[in-house]
């Protein structure tokens, strides 16, 4: 592609190395926020009462996502309903598997530059995910342990501005990202009313992102870049307690450590080549290494059993993004030399969750819940490939016992808040941001 000489002076201010460094930094900043956006949904678990789980001790609760200390209290099959009085004759193995499909749409309304014509652009996130675990709880509930696998975040987001209105200046974003984790955990009763537990986690994270090159877009030139990085690691752990002063009341506290990923791979872009006839863009590839730190999470919750058939629970979760994602260091992969540091200025996230399970009879359960989450990133960081509006969700799920297995099916409505970003806050991507979506979930639980 050739550029006329009238833009030569402006482009000459960016050397090839500086332009590439800035591009890497901007792309990776998008990476960290996209990863966080995957976490930064509401509860995201229809058959787990919208994700509430720090004090819950029922068999439908996932220890790999919540408080491992409650594993000692998972009831075996013959104790699951409160009407059962016969103690278990042996320890119990339990398998829990949940599949989810998340469909989420973002909308941005903004005026076209110069003409101020109203334009609407849309982004779509599609996220199939899976979580599963196997646990063992001893006959006397003195100890329990388990192993599980799950996605802590993951989605594909595609966005394209309307070509009919913007023509060749229409921009395109396509991002695929996920982290697949394996976790092992255990719990011990230190008293009949108190259990302690912990987990250890590791996983693989990847990002494949295509987006316009910001420096060239500012000059009215649309050129795509692609960042493809991955890492195996992200070691982390969690410690929790579950306190049950009475059969009708329980408290849970849990702390999940921050986790570090060293994402490495390639950045494919273009670099300007100065010629007598203008500037030509040649393909360019750079090996990059970026450290991404996921936030520490502090969680608390309560569980109430007002009747034998009804369980109610509520959680509060605090994500310490402001400490984990202050700045971002971009390094050259082979030498490790620092290429750039960029501020991120992420904001702490707060998640409130409420849910319940009602046992209609020995073969039917109703799961219900709702949640609310705050924004994670400032207005200046938003772009059409990364939208963060916060919001709420409402979910309902049905559990049916089929022989020795439970099948759960759930549906959640997700409602993002309207977020208005002014040109003063974000010169590149102002506008009115809105979002909504739904989650479909299918769960299976069985004794082994």
CSV table of C-alpha atoms in Angstrom, one decimal:
chain,number,residue,atom,x,y,z
A,1,UNK,CA,0.0,0.0,0.0
A,2,UNK,CA,1.4,3.5,-0.9
A,3,UNK,CA,0.7,6.7,0.9
A,4,UNK,CA,1.0,10.1,-0.6
A,5,UNK,CA,3.7,12.5,0.5
A,6,UNK,CA,1.3,14.8,2.3
A,7,UNK,CA,1.2,12.3,5.2
A,8,UNK,CA,5.0,11.7,5.1
A,9,UNK,CA,5.8,14.3,7.7
A,10,UNK,CA,3.3,12.9,10.3
A,11,UNK,CA,4.4,9.3,9.8
A,12,UNK,CA,8.1,10.2,9.9
A,13,UNK,CA,7.7,11.1,13.5
A,14,UNK,CA,7.2,7.4,14.3
A,15,UNK,CA,10.4,5.4,13.8
A,16,UNK,CA,9.8,1.7,12.8
A,17,UNK,CA,10.9,0.5,16.2
A,18,UNK,CA,8.8,3.0,18.2
A,19,UNK,CA,5.7,2.3,16.1
A,20,UNK,CA,6.1,-1.5,16.6
A,21,UNK,CA,6.7,-1.1,20.3
A,22,UNK,CA,3.6,1.1,20.7
A,23,UNK,CA,1.6,-1.3,18.7
A,24,UNK,CA,2.6,-4.3,20.8
A,25,UNK,CA,1.8,-2.4,24.0
A,26,UNK,CA,-1.6,-1.4,22.8
A,27,UNK,CA,-2.5,-4.9,21.7
A,28,UNK,CA,-1.3,-6.4,24.9
A,29,UNK,CA,-3.2,-3.9,27.0
A,30,UNK,CA,-6.3,-5.1,25.1
A,31,UNK,CA,-5.3,-8.6,26.0
A,32,UNK,CA,-5.3,-8.1,29.7
A,33,UNK,CA,-8.6,-6.3,29.6
A,34,UNK,CA,-10.2,-8.9,27.4
A,35,UNK,CA,-9.0,-11.6,29.9
A,36,UNK,CA,-10.5,-9.6,32.7
A,37,UNK,CA,-13.7,-9.1,30.8
A,38,UNK,CA,-14.1,-12.8,30.7
A,39,UNK,CA,-14.0,-12.9,34.5
A,40,UNK,CA,-16.0,-9.6,34.7
A,41,UNK,CA,-19.4,-11.2,34.0
A,42,UNK,CA,-22.1,-11.6,36.5
A,43,UNK,CA,-22.3,-14.9,38.4
A,44,UNK,CA,-22.3,-16.9,35.2
A,45,UNK,CA,-23.5,-20.3,36.5
A,46,UNK,CA,-27.3,-21.0,36.1
A,47,UNK,CA,-27.3,-24.4,37.8
A,48,UNK,CA,-25.1,-23.1,40.6
A,49,UNK,CA,-27.6,-20.4,41.6
A,50,UNK,CA,-25.9,-17.7,39.6
A,51,UNK,CA,-22.4,-18.6,40.9
A,52,UNK,CA,-23.0,-18.1,44.6
A,53,UNK,CA,-20.9,-20.7,46.5
A,54,UNK,CA,-18.6,-19.5,49.3
A,55,UNK,CA,-20.8,-20.8,52.2
A,56,UNK,CA,-22.8,-23.4,50.3
A,57,UNK,CA,-22.4,-27.1,51.2
A,58,UNK,CA,-24.9,-28.8,48.8
A,59,UNK,CA,-23.9,-31.3,46.2
A,60,UNK,CA,-24.5,-28.9,43.3
A,61,UNK,CA,-21.7,-26.5,44.3
A,62,UNK,CA,-18.4,-26.5,42.5
A,63,UNK,CA,-15.4,-26.3,44.8
A,64,UNK,CA,-13.0,-25.4,41.9
A,65,UNK,CA,-14.8,-22.1,41.4
A,66,UNK,CA,-15.7,-21.4,45.0
A,67,UNK,CA,-14.7,-22.2,48.6
A,68,UNK,CA,-13.0,-25.6,48.9
A,69,UNK,CA,-13.6,-25.8,52.7
A,70,UNK,CA,-17.2,-26.7,52.1
A,71,UNK,CA,-16.2,-30.0,50.5
A,72,UNK,CA,-16.4,-31.8,53.9
A,73,UNK,CA,-20.1,-31.1,54.1
A,74,UNK,CA,-21.1,-32.4,50.6
A,75,UNK,CA,-23.9,-34.9,51.5
A,76,UNK,CA,-23.7,-38.4,50.1
A,77,UNK,CA,-26.6,-39.7,48.0
A,78,UNK,CA,-28.6,-41.1,50.9
A,79,UNK,CA,-28.1,-37.9,53.0
A,80,UNK,CA,-28.9,-35.3,50.3
A,81,UNK,CA,-32.4,-34.7,51.4
A,82,UNK,CA,-32.8,-33.4,54.9
A,83,UNK,CA,-35.4,-36.1,55.6
A,84,UNK,CA,-32.7,-38.8,55.5
A,85,UNK,CA,-31.7,-40.0,59.0
A,86,UNK,CA,-29.5,-43.0,58.3
A,87,UNK,CA,-25.7,-42.2,58.3
A,88,UNK,CA,-23.7,-43.2,55.2
A,89,UNK,CA,-22.1,-46.6,55.4
A,90,UNK,CA,-19.0,-45.4,53.5
A,91,UNK,CA,-17.4,-42.4,51.9
A,92,UNK,CA,-19.0,-41.0,48.8
A,93,UNK,CA,-17.6,-40.2,45.3
A,94,UNK,CA,-19.3,-37.5,43.3
A,95,UNK,CA,-19.0,-36.4,39.7
A,96,UNK,CA,-20.3,-33.0,38.6
A,97,UNK,CA,-20.1,-31.7,35.0
A,98,UNK,CA,-21.5,-28.4,33.6
A,99,UNK,CA,-21.6,-27.2,30.1
A,100,UNK,CA,-22.4,-23.6,29.2
A,101,UNK,CA,-23.0,-21.5,26.1
A,102,UNK,CA,-22.8,-17.7,26.5
A,103,UNK,CA,-24.2,-15.4,23.9
A,104,UNK,CA,-23.5,-11.7,24.5
A,105,UNK,CA,-24.0,-8.7,22.2
A,106,UNK,CA,-22.6,-5.2,22.6
A,107,UNK,CA,-23.9,-2.1,20.8
A,108,UNK,CA,-22.2,1.2,20.3
A,109,UNK,CA,-24.0,4.3,19.0
A,110,UNK,CA,-21.7,7.2,17.9
A,111,UNK,CA,-21.7,10.1,15.5
A,112,UNK,CA,-19.5,9.8,12.4
A,113,UNK,CA,-16.6,12.2,12.4
A,114,UNK,CA,-17.1,15.4,10.3
A,115,UNK,CA,-20.6,14.6,9.0
A,116,UNK,CA,-21.9,13.6,12.5
A,117,UNK,CA,-24.1,11.0,10.9
A,118,UNK,CA,-25.5,8.6,13.5
A,119,UNK,CA,-23.8,5.1,13.3
A,120,UNK,CA,-24.4,1.9,15.2
A,121,UNK,CA,-21.8,-0.8,15.4
A,122,UNK,CA,-22.1,-4.2,17.1
A,123,UNK,CA,-19.8,-6.8,18.7
A,124,UNK,CA,-20.8,-10.4,19.5
A,125,UNK,CA,-19.2,-12.6,22.1
A,126,UNK,CA,-19.8,-16.4,21.9
A,127,UNK,CA,-18.4,-18.5,24.7
A,128,UNK,CA,-18.8,-22.2,25.1
A,129,UNK,CA,-17.3,-23.3,28.4
A,130,UNK,CA,-17.1,-26.4,30.5
A,131,UNK,CA,-16.5,-27.1,34.2
A,132,UNK,CA,-16.2,-30.5,35.9
A,133,UNK,CA,-14.9,-32.1,39.1
A,134,UNK,CA,-14.7,-35.4,41.0
A,135,UNK,CA,-14.8,-35.3,44.8
A,136,UNK,CA,-14.6,-37.7,47.7
A,137,UNK,CA,-16.1,-37.0,51.1
A,138,UNK,CA,-15.4,-39.3,53.9
A,139,UNK,CA,-18.2,-41.2,55.7
A,140,UNK,CA,-17.8,-39.1,58.9
A,141,UNK,CA,-17.2,-35.9,56.9
A,142,UNK,CA,-13.8,-35.5,58.5
A,143,UNK,CA,-12.0,-34.9,55.3
A,144,UNK,CA,-12.6,-34.5,51.5
A,145,UNK,CA,-10.6,-34.0,48.4
A,146,UNK,CA,-11.2,-33.5,44.7
A,147,UNK,CA,-9.8,-32.6,41.3
A,148,UNK,CA,-11.4,-30.5,38.6
A,149,UNK,CA,-11.0,-28.6,35.3
A,150,UNK,CA,-12.7,-25.5,34.1
A,151,UNK,CA,-12.4,-22.2,32.1
A,152,UNK,CA,-11.8,-19.1,34.2
A,153,UNK,CA,-12.5,-17.0,31.1
A,154,UNK,CA,-12.8,-17.5,27.4
A,155,UNK,CA,-14.7,-16.2,24.4
A,156,UNK,CA,-14.6,-15.1,20.8
A,157,UNK,CA,-15.6,-11.5,20.1
A,158,UNK,CA,-16.2,-10.3,16.6
A,159,UNK,CA,-16.9,-6.7,15.6
A,160,UNK,CA,-17.1,-4.9,12.3
A,161,UNK,CA,-18.2,-1.3,11.7
A,162,UNK,CA,-20.8,-0.8,9.0
A,163,UNK,CA,-19.0,-0.7,5.6
A,164,UNK,CA,-22.0,0.9,4.0
A,165,UNK,CA,-21.6,4.0,6.1
A,166,UNK,CA,-17.8,4.2,6.7
A,167,UNK,CA,-16.5,2.6,3.5
A,168,UNK,CA,-12.8,1.7,3.5
A,169,UNK,CA,-12.5,3.3,7.0
A,170,UNK,CA,-14.6,0.6,8.6
A,171,UNK,CA,-12.6,-1.2,11.3
A,172,UNK,CA,-12.6,-4.9,12.2
A,173,UNK,CA,-11.8,-6.6,15.5
A,174,UNK,CA,-11.7,-10.4,16.1
A,175,UNK,CA,-10.5,-11.8,19.4
A,176,UNK,CA,-10.3,-15.3,20.7
A,177,UNK,CA,-9.1,-15.8,24.3
A,178,UNK,CA,-9.4,-18.5,27.0
A,179,UNK,CA,-7.6,-20.0,30.0
A,180,UNK,CA,-8.2,-23.6,30.7
A,181,UNK,CA,-7.4,-24.6,34.3
A,182,UNK,CA,-6.8,-27.8,36.3
A,183,UNK,CA,-7.2,-27.7,40.1
A,184,UNK,CA,-6.7,-30.1,43.0
A,185,UNK,CA,-8.1,-29.4,46.4
A,186,UNK,CA,-8.8,-30.7,49.8
A,187,UNK,CA,-10.6,-29.9,53.1
A,188,UNK,CA,-10.5,-31.1,56.7
A,189,UNK,CA,-12.9,-30.7,59.6
A,190,UNK,CA,-11.0,-29.2,62.5
A,191,UNK,CA,-14.3,-29.1,64.5
A,192,UNK,CA,-17.8,-30.2,63.9
A,193,UNK,CA,-18.7,-26.6,63.1
A,194,UNK,CA,-15.5,-25.6,61.2
A,195,UNK,CA,-13.7,-26.8,58.1
A,196,UNK,CA,-10.6,-25.5,56.4
A,197,UNK,CA,-9.6,-26.2,52.8
A,198,UNK,CA,-7.4,-25.1,49.9
A,199,UNK,CA,-6.7,-25.6,46.2
A,200,UNK,CA,-3.8,-25.4,43.8
A,201,UNK,CA,-4.4,-24.4,40.2
A,202,UNK,CA,-2.4,-24.2,36.9
A,203,UNK,CA,-3.5,-23.8,33.3
A,204,UNK,CA,-3.0,-22.6,29.8
A,205,UNK,CA,-4.0,-19.2,28.5
A,206,UNK,CA,-4.0,-18.0,24.9
A,207,UNK,CA,-5.0,-14.9,22.9
A,208,UNK,CA,-5.5,-14.6,19.2
A,209,UNK,CA,-6.4,-11.0,18.4
A,210,UNK,CA,-6.9,-9.2,15.1
A,211,UNK,CA,-7.4,-5.5,15.2
A,212,UNK,CA,-6.6,-2.2,13.3
A,213,UNK,CA,-3.3,-0.6,14.0
A,214,UNK,CA,-4.1,2.5,16.1
A,215,UNK,CA,-1.3,4.8,14.8
A,216,UNK,CA,-2.4,4.3,11.2
A,217,UNK,CA,-6.1,4.5,12.0
A,218,UNK,CA,-5.5,7.9,13.4
A,219,UNK,CA,-4.2,8.9,10.0
A,220,UNK,CA,-7.2,7.5,8.2
A,221,UNK,CA,-5.4,4.3,7.1
A,222,UNK,CA,-6.9,0.9,8.0
A,223,UNK,CA,-4.3,-1.8,8.4
A,224,UNK,CA,-4.8,-5.0,10.4
A,225,UNK,CA,-2.4,-6.5,13.0
A,226,UNK,CA,-2.6,-10.0,14.6
A,227,UNK,CA,-1.3,-10.9,18.0
A,228,UNK,CA,-1.1,-14.6,18.8
A,229,UNK,CA,0.4,-15.5,22.2
A,230,UNK,CA,0.0,-18.3,24.7
A,231,UNK,CA,1.4,-19.7,28.0
A,232,UNK,CA,1.2,-22.8,30.2
A,233,UNK,CA,1.6,-21.8,33.9
A,234,UNK,CA,-0.5,-19.4,35.9
A,235,UNK,CA,0.2,-21.1,39.2
A,236,UNK,CA,-2.1,-20.1,41.9
A,237,UNK,CA,-3.9,-21.2,45.0
A,238,UNK,CA,-6.9,-20.6,47.3
A,239,UNK,CA,-7.5,-21.0,51.1
A,240,UNK,CA,-10.9,-21.0,52.7
A,241,UNK,CA,-12.9,-21.7,55.9
A,242,UNK,CA,-16.5,-22.8,56.3
A,243,UNK,CA,-18.1,-22.1,59.7
A,244,UNK,CA,-21.5,-23.7,60.6
A,245,UNK,CA,-22.6,-22.7,64.1
A,246,UNK,CA,-26.0,-24.2,63.4
A,247,UNK,CA,-27.6,-26.5,60.8
A,248,UNK,CA,-29.6,-23.5,59.5
A,249,UNK,CA,-26.7,-21.0,59.2
A,250,UNK,CA,-23.2,-21.0,57.8
A,251,UNK,CA,-20.4,-18.6,56.8
A,252,UNK,CA,-17.7,-18.9,54.2
A,253,UNK,CA,-14.5,-17.0,53.7
A,254,UNK,CA,-12.1,-17.6,50.8
A,255,UNK,CA,-9.0,-16.0,49.3
A,256,UNK,CA,-7.7,-16.7,45.8
A,257,UNK,CA,-4.1,-15.6,45.1
A,258,UNK,CA,-3.1,-13.5,42.1
A,259,UNK,CA,-1.7,-15.5,39.1
A,260,UNK,CA,1.0,-14.7,36.6
A,261,UNK,CA,1.0,-15.7,32.9
A,262,UNK,CA,4.0,-15.2,30.7
A,263,UNK,CA,2.3,-14.9,27.3
A,264,UNK,CA,4.7,-15.4,24.4
A,265,UNK,CA,4.2,-15.6,20.7
A,266,UNK,CA,4.2,-13.4,17.6
A,267,UNK,CA,2.9,-10.0,16.6
A,268,UNK,CA,2.2,-9.7,12.8
A,269,UNK,CA,1.8,-6.2,11.6
A,270,UNK,CA,3.2,-3.8,9.0
A,271,UNK,CA,6.1,-1.3,9.1
A,272,UNK,CA,6.5,1.8,7.0
A,273,UNK,CA,9.2,1.8,4.3
A,274,UNK,CA,10.1,5.3,3.1
A,275,UNK,CA,10.4,5.7,-0.7
A,276,UNK,CA,10.7,8.6,-3.1
A,277,UNK,CA,7.1,8.0,-4.1
A,278,UNK,CA,5.7,7.9,-0.6
A,279,UNK,CA,5.6,5.3,2.1
A,280,UNK,CA,5.0,1.6,1.5
A,281,UNK,CA,3.9,-0.8,4.2
A,282,UNK,CA,5.8,-4.1,4.4
A,283,UNK,CA,4.7,-7.2,6.5
A,284,UNK,CA,6.5,-7.3,9.9
A,285,UNK,CA,6.7,-10.0,12.5
A,286,UNK,CA,8.1,-9.6,16.1
A,287,UNK,CA,8.6,-12.2,18.9
A,288,UNK,CA,7.1,-10.8,22.0
A,289,UNK,CA,6.8,-11.7,25.7
A,290,UNK,CA,4.3,-10.1,28.1
A,291,UNK,CA,3.6,-10.8,31.7
A,292,UNK,CA,-0.1,-10.7,32.6
A,293,UNK,CA,-1.1,-10.8,36.3
A,294,UNK,CA,-4.6,-11.9,37.2
A,295,UNK,CA,-6.1,-10.3,40.3
A,296,UNK,CA,-6.3,-11.7,43.8
A,297,UNK,CA,-9.9,-12.3,44.9
A,298,UNK,CA,-11.4,-12.0,48.4
A,299,UNK,CA,-14.7,-13.7,48.8
A,300,UNK,CA,-17.3,-14.1,51.6
A,301,UNK,CA,-20.7,-15.7,51.8
A,302,UNK,CA,-23.5,-16.9,54.0
A,303,UNK,CA,-25.8,-19.9,53.7
A,304,UNK,CA,-29.3,-20.2,55.3
A,305,UNK,CA,-31.6,-23.2,55.5
A,306,UNK,CA,-34.9,-21.8,56.8
A,307,UNK,CA,-36.6,-25.1,56.0
A,308,UNK,CA,-35.5,-28.6,55.1
A,309,UNK,CA,-36.4,-28.0,51.5
A,310,UNK,CA,-35.0,-24.5,51.0
A,311,UNK,CA,-31.4,-23.3,50.8
A,312,UNK,CA,-30.6,-19.6,50.4
A,313,UNK,CA,-27.1,-18.2,49.9
A,314,UNK,CA,-25.4,-14.9,49.2
A,315,UNK,CA,-21.8,-13.9,48.2
A,316,UNK,CA,-19.7,-10.8,48.0
A,317,UNK,CA,-16.5,-11.0,45.9
A,318,UNK,CA,-13.8,-8.4,45.5
A,319,UNK,CA,-11.4,-8.5,42.5
A,320,UNK,CA,-8.2,-6.5,43.1
A,321,UNK,CA,-7.6,-5.4,39.5
A,322,UNK,CA,-6.1,-2.1,40.6
A,323,UNK,CA,-3.0,-3.8,42.1
A,324,UNK,CA,-2.7,-6.5,39.5
A,325,UNK,CA,-3.1,-4.4,36.3
A,326,UNK,CA,-1.5,-1.1,37.1
A,327,UNK,CA,1.1,-1.1,34.3
A,328,UNK,CA,2.1,-3.5,31.5
A,329,UNK,CA,5.7,-4.4,30.5
A,330,UNK,CA,6.4,-5.5,27.0
A,331,UNK,CA,9.6,-7.3,26.3
A,332,UNK,CA,11.5,-8.7,23.4
A,333,UNK,CA,11.3,-12.5,23.7
A,334,UNK,CA,14.9,-13.6,23.1
A,335,UNK,CA,16.8,-10.9,24.9
A,336,UNK,CA,14.2,-10.0,27.5
A,337,UNK,CA,15.0,-6.3,27.0
A,338,UNK,CA,12.2,-3.9,28.1
A,339,UNK,CA,10.5,-2.4,25.0
A,340,UNK,CA,7.8,-0.4,26.7
A,341,UNK,CA,5.7,0.0,29.8
A,342,UNK,CA,2.2,1.2,29.6
A,343,UNK,CA,-0.3,2.2,32.4
A,344,UNK,CA,-3.5,0.2,32.5
A,345,UNK,CA,-5.3,1.8,35.5
A,346,UNK,CA,-7.8,-1.0,36.0
A,347,UNK,CA,-10.5,-0.5,38.6
A,348,UNK,CA,-11.4,-2.9,41.4
A,349,UNK,CA,-14.4,-5.0,40.7
A,350,UNK,CA,-17.2,-5.9,43.1
A,351,UNK,CA,-19.6,-8.8,42.5
A,352,UNK,CA,-22.8,-9.4,44.6
A,353,UNK,CA,-24.6,-12.7,44.2
A,354,UNK,CA,-27.8,-14.1,45.6
A,355,UNK,CA,-29.3,-17.6,44.9
A,356,UNK,CA,-31.3,-20.5,46.3
A,357,UNK,CA,-32.3,-24.1,45.8
A,358,UNK,CA,-35.8,-25.4,46.5
A,359,UNK,CA,-36.4,-29.1,46.7
A,360,UNK,CA,-39.9,-29.7,45.4
A,361,UNK,CA,-39.6,-33.4,46.1
A,362,UNK,CA,-37.1,-36.2,46.1
A,363,UNK,CA,-36.8,-35.9,42.3
A,364,UNK,CA,-37.2,-32.3,41.5
A,365,UNK,CA,-35.2,-29.1,42.4
A,366,UNK,CA,-35.6,-25.5,41.4
A,367,UNK,CA,-32.4,-23.3,41.2
A,368,UNK,CA,-32.8,-19.5,41.1
A,369,UNK,CA,-30.4,-16.6,41.5
A,370,UNK,CA,-29.3,-13.1,40.5
A,371,UNK,CA,-26.1,-11.1,40.6
A,372,UNK,CA,-24.7,-7.6,40.0
A,373,UNK,CA,-21.1,-6.6,39.0
A,374,UNK,CA,-19.4,-3.2,38.7
A,375,UNK,CA,-17.2,-1.9,35.9
A,376,UNK,CA,-13.6,-3.1,35.6
A,377,UNK,CA,-12.0,-0.5,33.3
A,378,UNK,CA,-12.1,3.3,32.8
A,379,UNK,CA,-13.9,4.9,29.9
A,380,UNK,CA,-10.6,5.8,28.2
A,381,UNK,CA,-9.7,2.1,27.7
A,382,UNK,CA,-12.9,1.1,25.9
A,383,UNK,CA,-13.0,0.3,22.2
A,384,UNK,CA,-15.4,-1.7,20.0
A,385,UNK,CA,-13.4,-4.9,20.6
A,386,UNK,CA,-13.4,-4.4,24.3
A,387,UNK,CA,-16.6,-3.2,26.0
A,388,UNK,CA,-17.1,-3.3,29.8
A,389,UNK,CA,-20.4,-2.1,31.0
A,390,UNK,CA,-21.0,-4.0,34.2
A,391,UNK,CA,-24.5,-5.2,34.8
A,392,UNK,CA,-26.8,-7.8,36.4
A,393,UNK,CA,-28.3,-11.2,35.6
A,394,UNK,CA,-31.3,-13.3,36.6
A,395,UNK,CA,-31.4,-17.1,36.3
A,396,UNK,CA,-33.6,-20.1,36.7
A,397,UNK,CA,-32.8,-23.7,36.5
A,398,UNK,CA,-34.6,-27.1,36.9
A,399,UNK,CA,-33.0,-30.2,38.4
A,400,UNK,CA,-34.5,-33.7,37.8
A,401,UNK,CA,-33.3,-36.9,39.3
A,402,UNK,CA,-33.0,-39.7,36.7
A,403,UNK,CA,-32.1,-43.0,38.3
A,404,UNK,CA,-28.9,-42.3,40.2
A,405,UNK,CA,-28.1,-39.1,38.4
A,406,UNK,CA,-29.3,-35.5,38.5
A,407,UNK,CA,-29.7,-33.5,35.3
A,408,UNK,CA,-29.8,-29.7,35.6
A,409,UNK,CA,-30.9,-27.3,32.8
A,410,UNK,CA,-30.8,-23.6,33.3
A,411,UNK,CA,-31.2,-20.3,31.5
A,412,UNK,CA,-29.8,-16.8,32.5
A,413,UNK,CA,-30.6,-13.4,31.2
A,414,UNK,CA,-27.7,-11.0,31.3
A,415,UNK,CA,-28.3,-7.2,31.3
A,416,UNK,CA,-25.5,-4.8,30.9
A,417,UNK,CA,-25.8,-1.2,32.0
A,418,UNK,CA,-25.9,1.7,29.6
A,419,UNK,CA,-22.5,3.4,29.6
A,420,UNK,CA,-21.9,6.8,27.9
A,421,UNK,CA,-18.3,7.6,26.9
A,422,UNK,CA,-17.7,11.2,25.9
A,423,UNK,CA,-15.0,12.4,23.5
A,424,UNK,CA,-13.2,14.0,26.4
A,425,UNK,CA,-12.9,10.6,28.1
A,426,UNK,CA,-12.1,8.7,24.9
A,427,UNK,CA,-11.1,10.5,21.7
A,428,UNK,CA,-10.9,7.4,19.6
A,429,UNK,CA,-14.1,5.5,20.6
A,430,UNK,CA,-16.7,7.7,22.2
A,431,UNK,CA,-20.4,6.7,22.1
A,432,UNK,CA,-23.2,5.1,24.0
A,433,UNK,CA,-22.4,1.4,24.9
A,434,UNK,CA,-25.1,-1.1,25.7
A,435,UNK,CA,-25.1,-4.9,26.1
A,436,UNK,CA,-27.2,-7.9,26.8
A,437,UNK,CA,-27.2,-11.6,26.4
A,438,UNK,CA,-28.1,-15.0,27.8
A,439,UNK,CA,-26.5,-18.1,29.1
A,440,UNK,CA,-27.7,-21.7,28.5
A,441,UNK,CA,-26.4,-24.3,30.9
A,442,UNK,CA,-26.7,-28.1,31.2
A,443,UNK,CA,-25.3,-29.9,34.2
A,444,UNK,CA,-25.0,-33.6,35.2
A,445,UNK,CA,-24.3,-34.9,38.7
A,446,UNK,CA,-23.8,-38.5,39.6
A,447,UNK,CA,-22.4,-40.7,42.4
A,448,UNK,CA,-19.5,-42.9,41.4
